[in-house]
CSV table of C-alpha atoms and ligand atoms in Angstrom, one decimal:
chain,number,residue,atom,x,y,z
A,3,MET,CA,3.9,14.4,-65.6
A,4,ILE,CA,3.6,16.9,-62.8
A,5,VAL,CA,4.3,14.9,-59.6
A,6,GLY,CA,3.1,16.3,-56.3
A,7,VAL,CA,4.6,15.6,-52.9
A,8,PRO,CA,2.4,16.9,-50.1
A,9,LYS,CA,3.5,17.0,-46.5
A,10,GLU,CA,2.1,14.1,-44.4
A,11,ILE,CA,-0.3,15.3,-41.8
A,12,LYS,CA,-1.2,12.1,-40.0
A,13,ASN,CA,-0.4,12.1,-36.2
A,14,ASN,CA,3.4,11.8,-35.7
A,15,GLU,CA,4.0,10.9,-39.3
A,16,ASN,CA,7.4,12.3,-40.2
A,17,ARG,CA,8.1,10.4,-43.4
A,18,VAL,CA,8.0,11.9,-46.9
A,19,SER,CA,7.2,10.1,-50.1
A,20,ILE,CA,10.0,11.3,-52.3
A,21,THR,CA,13.6,12.4,-51.3
A,22,PRO,CA,15.7,15.0,-53.1
A,23,ALA,CA,17.5,12.1,-54.8
A,24,GLY,CA,14.1,10.8,-56.1
A,25,ALA,CA,13.1,14.3,-57.2
A,26,TYR,CA,16.4,14.6,-59.1
A,27,THR,CA,15.7,11.3,-60.9
A,28,LEU,CA,12.2,12.3,-61.9
A,29,VAL,CA,13.3,15.8,-63.1
A,30,ASN,CA,16.1,14.2,-65.1
A,31,ALA,CA,13.5,12.0,-66.7
A,32,GLY,CA,11.7,15.1,-67.9
A,33,HIS,CA,9.0,15.4,-65.2
A,34,GLN,CA,8.1,18.3,-63.0
A,35,VAL,CA,8.1,17.7,-59.2
A,36,ILE,CA,6.2,20.0,-56.8
A,37,VAL,CA,7.0,19.6,-53.1
A,38,GLU,CA,5.0,21.2,-50.3
A,39,THR,CA,7.3,23.4,-48.2
A,40,LYS,CA,8.7,21.6,-45.2
A,41,ALA,CA,7.4,18.2,-46.5
A,42,GLY,CA,10.8,16.6,-46.0
A,43,GLU,CA,11.8,18.3,-42.8
A,44,GLY,CA,10.6,15.5,-40.5
A,45,SER,CA,13.0,13.1,-42.3
A,46,GLY,CA,15.9,15.6,-42.4
A,47,PHE,CA,15.4,16.7,-46.0
A,48,MET,CA,15.3,20.5,-46.3
A,49,ASP,CA,13.5,22.6,-48.8
A,50,GLU,CA,16.8,23.8,-50.3
A,51,GLU,CA,17.8,20.2,-51.1
A,52,TYR,CA,14.7,19.7,-53.1
A,53,ILE,CA,15.3,23.0,-55.0
A,54,SER,CA,18.9,21.9,-55.8
A,55,ALA,CA,17.5,18.6,-57.1
A,56,GLY,CA,15.3,20.6,-59.5
A,57,ALA,CA,12.0,20.4,-57.7
A,58,GLU,CA,9.7,23.4,-57.1
A,59,LEU,CA,8.2,24.3,-53.8
A,60,ALA,CA,4.6,25.0,-53.1
A,61,ALA,CA,3.5,27.0,-50.1
A,62,ASN,CA,0.7,24.7,-49.1
A,63,ALA,CA,-1.0,21.4,-49.7
A,64,ALA,CA,-3.9,22.9,-51.7
A,65,ASP,CA,-1.3,24.2,-54.2
A,66,VAL,CA,0.4,20.8,-54.6
A,67,PHE,CA,-2.9,19.0,-55.1
A,68,ALA,CA,-4.2,21.6,-57.5
A,69,LYS,CA,-1.2,21.6,-59.8
A,70,ALA,CA,-0.2,17.9,-59.9
A,71,ASN,CA,-1.5,15.1,-62.2
A,72,MET,CA,-0.1,12.5,-59.9
A,73,ILE,CA,0.2,12.6,-56.1
A,74,VAL,CA,2.8,10.5,-54.3
A,75,LYS,CA,2.2,10.1,-50.6
A,76,VAL,CA,3.2,7.9,-47.7
A,77,LYS,CA,0.1,7.4,-45.7
A,78,GLU,CA,-3.5,7.1,-46.7
A,79,TYR,CA,-5.5,10.3,-47.1
A,80,VAL,CA,-7.0,11.7,-43.9
A,81,GLU,CA,-10.4,13.3,-44.0
A,82,SER,CA,-9.3,16.9,-44.5
A,83,GLU,CA,-7.4,15.7,-47.7
A,84,TYR,CA,-10.5,14.1,-49.3
A,85,GLN,CA,-11.5,17.4,-50.8
A,86,TYR,CA,-8.5,17.2,-53.1
A,87,LEU,CA,-9.4,13.9,-54.7
A,88,ARG,CA,-10.4,14.2,-58.4
A,89,GLU,CA,-11.0,12.0,-61.5
A,90,ASP,CA,-8.0,13.3,-63.5
A,91,GLN,CA,-5.5,12.6,-60.7
A,92,LEU,CA,-3.6,9.5,-60.0
A,93,VAL,CA,-2.8,8.7,-56.4
A,94,PHE,CA,0.1,6.5,-55.4
A,95,THR,CA,0.4,5.7,-51.6
A,96,TYR,CA,-0.4,3.3,-48.9
A,97,LEU,CA,-4.2,3.2,-49.1
A,98,HIS,CA,-5.3,0.4,-46.7
A,99,ILE,CA,-8.9,0.9,-47.8
A,100,ALA,CA,-10.1,-2.6,-46.9
A,101,ASN,CA,-10.1,-1.2,-43.4
A,102,ASP,CA,-11.3,2.3,-44.3
A,103,ALA,CA,-14.7,2.5,-45.9
A,104,SER,CA,-14.8,6.3,-45.7
A,105,LEU,CA,-11.6,6.8,-47.8
A,106,ALA,CA,-12.9,4.1,-50.1
A,107,ASP,CA,-16.1,6.1,-50.6
A,108,ALA,CA,-14.2,9.3,-51.2
A,109,LEU,CA,-11.9,7.6,-53.8
A,110,LEU,CA,-14.9,6.0,-55.6
A,111,GLU,CA,-17.1,9.1,-55.6
A,112,SER,CA,-14.3,11.3,-56.9
A,113,LYS,CA,-13.4,8.5,-59.4
A,114,THR,CA,-9.8,8.9,-58.5
A,115,THR,CA,-7.2,6.4,-59.8
A,116,GLY,CA,-6.0,4.9,-56.5
A,117,ILE,CA,-2.9,2.7,-56.6
A,118,ALA,CA,-1.9,1.2,-53.3
A,119,TYR,CA,1.7,0.4,-52.4
A,120,GLU,CA,0.6,-2.5,-50.2
A,121,THR,CA,-1.0,-4.6,-52.9
A,122,ILE,CA,1.6,-4.4,-55.6
A,123,ARG,CA,3.2,-7.9,-56.1
A,124,GLY,CA,6.8,-8.7,-56.5
A,125,LYS,CA,8.3,-10.7,-59.4
A,126,ASN,CA,9.2,-13.5,-57.0
A,127,GLY,CA,6.1,-13.3,-54.9
A,128,GLY,CA,5.9,-11.1,-51.8
A,129,LEU,CA,4.8,-7.5,-51.5
A,130,PRO,CA,7.9,-5.4,-52.4
A,131,LEU,CA,6.5,-2.1,-51.1
A,132,LEU,CA,5.4,-3.5,-47.8
A,133,ALA,CA,8.7,-5.4,-47.1
A,134,PRO,CA,10.9,-2.3,-46.4
A,135,MET,CA,8.5,-1.1,-43.7
A,136,SER,CA,8.3,-4.6,-42.2
A,137,GLU,CA,12.1,-4.7,-42.1
A,138,VAL,CA,12.0,-1.4,-40.2
A,139,ALA,CA,9.2,-2.5,-37.8
A,140,GLY,CA,10.9,-5.8,-37.1
A,141,ARG,CA,14.2,-4.3,-36.2
A,142,MET,CA,12.5,-1.6,-34.2
A,143,SER,CA,10.3,-4.0,-32.2
A,144,VAL,CA,13.3,-5.3,-30.3
A,145,GLN,CA,14.6,-1.8,-29.6
A,146,VAL,CA,11.3,-0.7,-28.1
A,147,GLY,CA,10.9,-4.0,-26.3
A,148,ALA,CA,14.3,-3.7,-24.7
A,149,TYR,CA,13.6,-0.2,-23.7
A,150,MET,CA,10.2,-1.1,-22.1
A,151,LEU,CA,11.9,-3.9,-20.1
A,152,GLN,CA,13.8,-1.2,-18.2
A,153,ASN,CA,12.5,-0.6,-14.6
A,154,TYR,CA,11.5,3.0,-15.0
A,155,ASN,CA,9.2,2.0,-17.8
A,156,GLY,CA,7.4,-0.5,-15.6
A,157,GLY,CA,9.5,-3.4,-17.1
A,158,SER,CA,10.9,-6.4,-15.2
A,159,GLY,CA,14.5,-5.0,-15.3
A,160,VAL,CA,15.8,-7.7,-17.6
A,161,LEU,CA,18.8,-6.8,-19.9
A,162,LEU,CA,18.1,-8.8,-23.1
A,163,GLY,CA,21.8,-9.7,-23.6
A,164,GLY,CA,22.4,-10.7,-20.0
A,165,VAL,CA,26.0,-10.3,-18.8
A,166,PRO,CA,28.7,-12.9,-18.2
A,167,GLY,CA,27.4,-15.1,-15.4
A,168,VAL,CA,23.8,-14.0,-15.9
A,169,MET,CA,21.5,-15.7,-18.4
A,170,PRO,CA,20.2,-13.5,-21.3
A,171,GLY,CA,16.6,-12.5,-21.7
A,172,LYS,CA,14.2,-14.8,-23.7
A,173,VAL,CA,12.6,-13.4,-26.8
A,174,VAL,CA,9.7,-15.3,-28.5
A,175,VAL,CA,8.9,-14.1,-32.0
A,176,VAL,CA,5.6,-15.4,-33.4
A,177,GLY,CA,5.7,-15.4,-37.2
A,178,GLY,CA,9.0,-15.7,-38.9
A,179,GLY,CA,8.3,-13.6,-42.0
A,180,VAL,CA,10.0,-10.3,-42.8
A,181,VAL,CA,9.1,-8.6,-39.5
A,182,GLY,CA,9.9,-11.8,-37.5
A,183,LEU,CA,13.3,-12.5,-39.1
A,184,ASN,CA,14.4,-8.9,-38.7
A,185,ALA,CA,13.3,-8.9,-35.1
A,186,ALA,CA,15.1,-12.2,-34.5
A,187,LYS,CA,18.3,-10.9,-36.1
A,188,VAL,CA,18.4,-7.8,-33.9
A,189,ALA,CA,17.6,-9.7,-30.7
A,190,THR,CA,20.2,-12.3,-31.5
A,191,GLY,CA,22.7,-9.5,-32.1
A,192,MET,CA,22.0,-8.1,-28.7
A,193,GLY,CA,22.8,-11.5,-27.2
A,194,ALA,CA,19.2,-12.6,-26.3
A,195,ASP,CA,18.0,-16.2,-26.4
A,196,VAL,CA,15.6,-16.1,-29.4
A,197,THR,CA,13.0,-18.5,-30.7
A,198,VAL,CA,10.9,-18.0,-33.8
A,199,PHE,CA,7.5,-19.8,-34.0
A,200,ASP,CA,6.1,-20.4,-37.5
A,201,ILE,CA,4.0,-22.9,-39.3
A,202,ASN,CA,6.1,-22.9,-42.5
A,203,ALA,CA,8.8,-25.5,-42.3
A,204,GLU,CA,10.7,-24.1,-45.3
A,205,ARG,CA,10.8,-20.7,-43.7
A,206,MET,CA,12.1,-22.1,-40.4
A,207,ALA,CA,14.8,-24.1,-42.3
A,208,TYR,CA,15.9,-20.9,-44.0
A,209,ILE,CA,16.1,-19.0,-40.6
A,210,ASP,CA,18.0,-21.9,-39.1
A,211,ASP,CA,20.5,-21.9,-42.0
A,212,ILE,CA,21.2,-18.2,-42.2
A,213,SER,CA,21.6,-17.9,-38.5
A,214,GLY,CA,23.8,-21.0,-38.2
A,215,GLY,CA,21.3,-22.3,-35.6
A,216,ARG,CA,21.7,-19.3,-33.3
A,217,ILE,CA,18.0,-18.4,-33.9
A,218,HIS,CA,15.9,-21.3,-32.6
A,219,THR,CA,12.8,-22.3,-34.5
A,220,GLN,CA,9.8,-24.1,-33.4
A,221,PHE,CA,6.5,-25.2,-35.0
A,222,ASN,CA,3.7,-23.1,-33.8
A,223,ASN,CA,1.0,-24.9,-32.0
A,224,PRO,CA,-0.9,-23.8,-28.8
A,225,TYR,CA,1.0,-26.2,-26.6
A,226,ASN,CA,4.6,-25.2,-27.7
A,227,LEU,CA,3.7,-21.5,-27.7
A,228,LYS,CA,2.1,-21.6,-24.3
A,229,GLU,CA,5.3,-23.0,-22.7
A,230,ALA,CA,7.5,-20.5,-24.5
A,231,VAL,CA,5.4,-17.4,-23.8
A,232,LYS,CA,5.3,-18.3,-20.1
A,233,ASP,CA,9.1,-18.0,-19.9
A,234,ALA,CA,9.5,-15.1,-22.3
A,235,ASP,CA,10.7,-11.6,-21.3
A,236,LEU,CA,9.7,-10.2,-24.7
A,237,VAL,CA,7.1,-11.5,-27.1
A,238,ILE,CA,6.9,-10.1,-30.6
A,239,GLY,CA,3.7,-10.7,-32.6
A,240,ALA,CA,4.5,-10.9,-36.4
A,241,VAL,CA,1.9,-13.3,-37.9
A,242,LEU,CA,0.4,-12.4,-41.2
A,243,ILE,CA,-2.2,-14.3,-43.3
A,244,PRO,CA,-2.3,-12.2,-46.4
A,245,GLY,CA,-5.6,-10.5,-47.0
A,246,ALA,CA,-7.1,-11.7,-43.7
A,247,LYS,CA,-7.3,-10.5,-40.1
A,248,ALA,CA,-4.4,-11.8,-38.0
A,249,PRO,CA,-5.3,-14.9,-36.0
A,250,LYS,CA,-5.0,-14.5,-32.2
A,251,VAL,CA,-2.3,-17.1,-31.7
A,252,VAL,CA,-1.1,-15.7,-28.3
A,253,THR,CA,-4.2,-16.1,-26.1
A,254,GLU,CA,-5.2,-14.2,-23.0
A,255,ASP,CA,-4.6,-17.3,-20.9
A,256,MET,CA,-1.0,-17.4,-22.2
A,257,VAL,CA,-0.5,-13.7,-21.4
A,258,LYS,CA,-1.9,-14.2,-17.8
A,259,GLU,CA,0.9,-16.7,-17.2
A,260,MET,CA,3.7,-14.3,-18.2
A,261,LYS,CA,6.1,-12.8,-15.7
A,262,LYS,CA,5.1,-9.4,-14.4
A,263,GLY,CA,6.9,-6.6,-16.3
A,264,SER,CA,7.4,-8.7,-19.4
A,265,VAL,CA,6.7,-7.0,-22.7
A,266,ILE,CA,4.6,-7.8,-25.8
A,267,VAL,CA,5.2,-5.9,-29.0
A,268,ASP,CA,2.3,-6.8,-31.4
A,269,VAL,CA,3.6,-5.6,-34.7
A,270,ALA,CA,0.7,-7.3,-36.5
A,271,ILE,CA,-1.7,-4.8,-34.8
A,272,ASP,CA,-2.3,-3.1,-38.2
A,273,GLN,CA,-4.1,-6.4,-39.2
A,274,GLY,CA,-6.0,-6.6,-35.9
A,275,GLY,CA,-3.1,-8.0,-33.8
A,276,CYS,CA,-2.1,-11.6,-33.2
A,277,VAL,CA,-2.1,-11.3,-29.4
A,278,GLU,CA,-5.6,-11.6,-27.8
A,279,THR,CA,-4.9,-8.9,-25.2
A,280,SER,CA,-3.6,-6.3,-27.8
A,281,THR,CA,-7.1,-4.8,-27.8
A,282,LYS,CA,-6.3,-1.4,-29.0
A,283,ILE,CA,-4.1,0.5,-31.5
A,284,THR,CA,-1.7,2.9,-29.7
A,285,THR,CA,0.2,5.9,-31.0
A,286,HIS,CA,3.8,7.0,-30.6
A,287,ASP,CA,2.6,9.7,-28.1
A,288,ASN,CA,1.3,7.0,-25.7
A,289,PRO,CA,2.5,3.7,-27.1
A,290,CYS,CA,1.9,1.2,-24.2
A,291,PHE,CA,-0.7,-0.1,-21.9
A,292,GLU,CA,-0.6,-2.7,-19.2
A,293,LYS,CA,-2.8,-5.9,-19.0
A,294,HIS,CA,-2.3,-8.8,-16.6
A,295,GLY,CA,1.0,-7.1,-15.4
A,296,VAL,CA,2.4,-7.3,-18.9
A,297,ILE,CA,3.4,-4.2,-20.9
A,298,HIS,CA,1.7,-4.1,-24.4
A,299,TYR,CA,3.1,-2.0,-27.2
A,300,SER,CA,0.8,-1.8,-30.2
A,301,VAL,CA,1.6,1.1,-32.5
A,302,ALA,CA,0.3,0.6,-36.0
A,303,ASN,CA,2.8,2.9,-37.8
A,304,MET,CA,6.0,2.0,-36.1
A,305,PRO,CA,8.3,3.1,-39.0
A,306,GLY,CA,7.0,6.7,-38.7
A,307,ALA,CA,9.2,7.1,-35.5
A,308,VAL,CA,12.4,6.4,-37.4
A,309,SER,CA,11.5,8.6,-40.3
A,310,ARG,CA,14.9,9.1,-41.8
A,311,THR,CA,15.6,5.4,-42.3
A,312,SER,CA,12.0,4.6,-43.2
A,313,THR,CA,11.8,7.4,-45.8
A,314,ILE,CA,15.0,6.4,-47.5
A,315,ALA,CA,14.0,2.7,-47.4
A,316,LEU,CA,10.4,3.3,-48.7
A,317,SER,CA,11.2,5.9,-51.3
A,318,SER,CA,14.0,3.9,-52.8
A,319,SER,CA,11.6,1.0,-53.2
A,320,THR,CA,8.8,3.1,-54.6
A,321,LEU,CA,10.9,5.2,-57.0
A,322,PRO,CA,11.1,2.7,-59.9
A,323,TYR,CA,7.2,2.5,-59.8
A,324,VAL,CA,6.8,6.3,-59.5
A,325,LEU,CA,9.0,6.7,-62.5
A,326,LYS,CA,7.1,4.2,-64.6
A,327,LEU,CA,3.8,5.9,-63.6
A,328,ALA,CA,5.2,9.3,-64.4
A,329,ASP,CA,6.4,8.1,-67.8
A,330,LYS,CA,3.4,6.1,-68.9
A,331,GLY,CA,0.4,6.8,-66.6
A,332,VAL,CA,-1.9,3.8,-66.2
A,333,ASP,CA,-0.3,2.2,-69.3
A,334,ALA,CA,2.5,1.2,-66.9
A,335,LEU,CA,-0.1,-1.0,-65.2
A,336,ARG,CA,-1.4,-2.5,-68.5
A,337,GLU,CA,2.1,-3.7,-69.3
A,338,ASP,CA,2.7,-5.4,-65.9
A,339,ALA,CA,0.2,-7.6,-64.1
A,340,ASP,CA,2.1,-7.4,-60.8
A,341,PHE,CA,2.1,-3.6,-60.9
A,342,MET,CA,-1.6,-3.8,-61.9
A,343,ALA,CA,-2.3,-5.6,-58.6
A,344,GLY,CA,-1.7,-2.2,-57.0
A,345,LEU,CA,-4.8,-0.7,-58.6
A,346,ASN,CA,-7.5,-0.5,-56.0
A,347,THR,CA,-9.9,2.0,-57.4
A,348,TYR,CA,-10.4,3.2,-61.0
A,349,LYS,CA,-13.2,5.4,-62.4
A,350,GLY,CA,-15.5,4.7,-59.5
A,351,LYS,CA,-14.9,1.0,-59.4
A,352,VAL,CA,-13.2,-1.3,-56.9
A,353,THR,CA,-10.5,-3.2,-58.8
A,354,PHE,CA,-8.9,-5.2,-56.0
A,355,LYS,CA,-10.7,-8.3,-54.9
A,356,GLY,CA,-9.7,-8.3,-51.2
A,357,VAL,CA,-10.9,-4.7,-50.9
A,358,ALA,CA,-14.2,-5.4,-52.6
A,359,ASP,CA,-14.8,-8.4,-50.4
A,360,ALA,CA,-13.8,-6.6,-47.2
A,361,LEU,CA,-16.1,-3.6,-48.0
A,362,GLY,CA,-18.9,-5.7,-49.5
A,363,ARG,CA,-18.7,-3.8,-52.8
A,364,GLU,CA,-18.8,-5.0,-56.4
A,365,TYR,CA,-15.5,-6.1,-57.8
A,366,THR,CA,-14.3,-5.2,-61.3
A,367,ASP,CA,-11.3,-6.9,-62.8
A,368,PRO,CA,-8.6,-4.2,-63.2
A,369,LYS,CA,-7.7,-5.4,-66.7
A,370,ALA,CA,-11.3,-5.0,-67.7
A,371,ALA,CA,-11.6,-1.7,-66.0
A,372,LEU,CA,-8.5,-0.4,-67.8
A,373,GLN,CA,-9.7,-1.8,-71.1
A,374,GLU,CA,-13.0,0.0,-70.9
A,375,ALA,CA,-11.2,3.3,-70.5
B,13,NAD,N1,2.9,-2.0,-36.7
B,13,NAD,C1,3.6,-1.6,-37.8
B,13,NAD,O1,4.1,-0.4,-37.8
B,13,NAD,C2,3.9,-2.5,-38.9
B,13,NAD,C3,4.9,-2.2,-39.8
B,13,NAD,C4,5.2,-3.2,-40.8
B,13,NAD,C5,4.5,-4.4,-40.9
B,13,NAD,N2,3.5,-4.6,-40.0
B,13,NAD,C6,2.7,-5.9,-39.9
B,13,NAD,O2,3.5,-6.9,-39.4
B,13,NAD,C7,2.8,-8.2,-39.8
B,13,NAD,C8,3.9,-9.1,-40.3
B,13,NAD,O3,4.3,-8.7,-41.6
B,13,NAD,P1,5.4,-9.4,-42.4
B,13,NAD,O4,5.8,-8.5,-43.5
B,13,NAD,O5,6.5,-10.0,-41.6
B,13,NAD,O6,4.6,-10.6,-43.1
B,13,NAD,P2,5.2,-12.0,-43.7
B,13,NAD,O7,4.1,-12.5,-44.6
B,13,NAD,O8,6.5,-11.7,-44.2
B,13,NAD,O9,5.3,-13.0,-42.5
B,13,NAD,C9,4.2,-13.5,-41.8
B,13,NAD,C10,4.7,-14.9,-41.2
B,13,NAD,O10,3.6,-15.4,-40.4
B,13,NAD,C11,3.7,-16.8,-40.5
B,13,NAD,N3,2.4,-17.3,-40.0
B,13,NAD,C12,1.2,-17.4,-40.6
B,13,NAD,N4,0.3,-18.0,-39.8
B,13,NAD,C13,1.0,-18.3,-38.6
B,13,NAD,C14,0.6,-18.9,-37.4
B,13,NAD,N5,-0.6,-19.4,-37.2
B,13,NAD,N6,1.6,-19.1,-36.5
B,13,NAD,C15,2.9,-18.7,-36.7
B,13,NAD,N7,3.3,-18.1,-37.8
B,13,NAD,C16,2.3,-17.9,-38.8
B,13,NAD,C17,3.9,-17.0,-42.0
B,13,NAD,O11,4.3,-18.3,-42.3
B,13,NAD,C18,5.0,-15.9,-42.3
B,13,NAD,O12,6.3,-16.5,-42.1
B,13,NAD,C19,1.8,-7.8,-40.8
B,13,NAD,O13,0.5,-7.7,-40.2
B,13,NAD,C20,2.2,-6.4,-41.3
B,13,NAD,O14,1.2,-5.6,-41.8
B,13,NAD,C21,3.2,-3.7,-39.0
């Protein structure tokens, strides 16, 4: 297989889909890897490292897309990349087409095989190619929250860890999944007073166990949450209902009662946000806005700002799948139902139910679609 690695061109996206270590693994397995020049630079991986790993360099994106049978990317295609989609090419990346009808159309019209990281299932449940980025975003949410609490950013001037003789800051994490637990760990490590709100008793028991009770947990209901949000210095939104828009569990009334200069980091913004006042997606260039005296941070691609860590985390998780696809093409999906769940578009058909429903398109079972081929 000829595996192509284009440079990401989305605003402030510094990740790259395959590291030199990944290229080395693929080349040793008998594949050819073509990397666009400077594709890895934003993550600290230089062209020479790819060459030493056995990859070839291409001068521009058009060259990579023209030569490869399989494209591995990080982010979904932006409009200027649609021209490269074609029927005999397999695309493996975050696609998020339930929210992007124009990319869905481009994939369907070109009949490209579109396999999405975000819908591949894990052997023990979960979404293994989403989890590494949730870990990054969860840990980062406390870092950015602590920074925004500083006075010169408009924050209330609270140091999350407090100091001896001064109480620590209060952090409320709503949703104790991968993002929430990682946020809670970092906030606890800083010395903050942390409470995680969830509706899943088992999950809260797990968090209580692994933290030795240092992370407090509370059943989420509007009454409990209202009291906690009122007192919080930092609120982190991390609720996910798979396949659905995030519910607005932190209401505008709750935000109105928060202290001036407190901070909300709505990590769930990529699913619409779980805080009613997180009304817009922001970018790393201009990540915050203020509402009711509270600073809101709502960047939808947080991991892009810590590209070195994110690239290594993501590419290490995707590599086993990349290798299987390079070895076997779509046969790799036929052999593994969890991997097949990643197939979103195939020969002009929508093969993921959630995407078909969200876009109001006809759904074709992926197994049937692959059998017809
Ligand atoms: N902004 C970014 O850059 C970025 C990066 C990674 C992930 N995310 C997003 O962060 C969100 C969380 O992801 P995750 O991987 O932690 O998901 P997850 O499935 O691991 O966790 C979600 C948690 O929410 C809980 N929950 C569901 N309904 C709830 C409710 N009403 N009240 C309280 N808790 C509730 C669930 O029980 C679960 O524990 C997702 O929307 C994900 O896409 C955003």
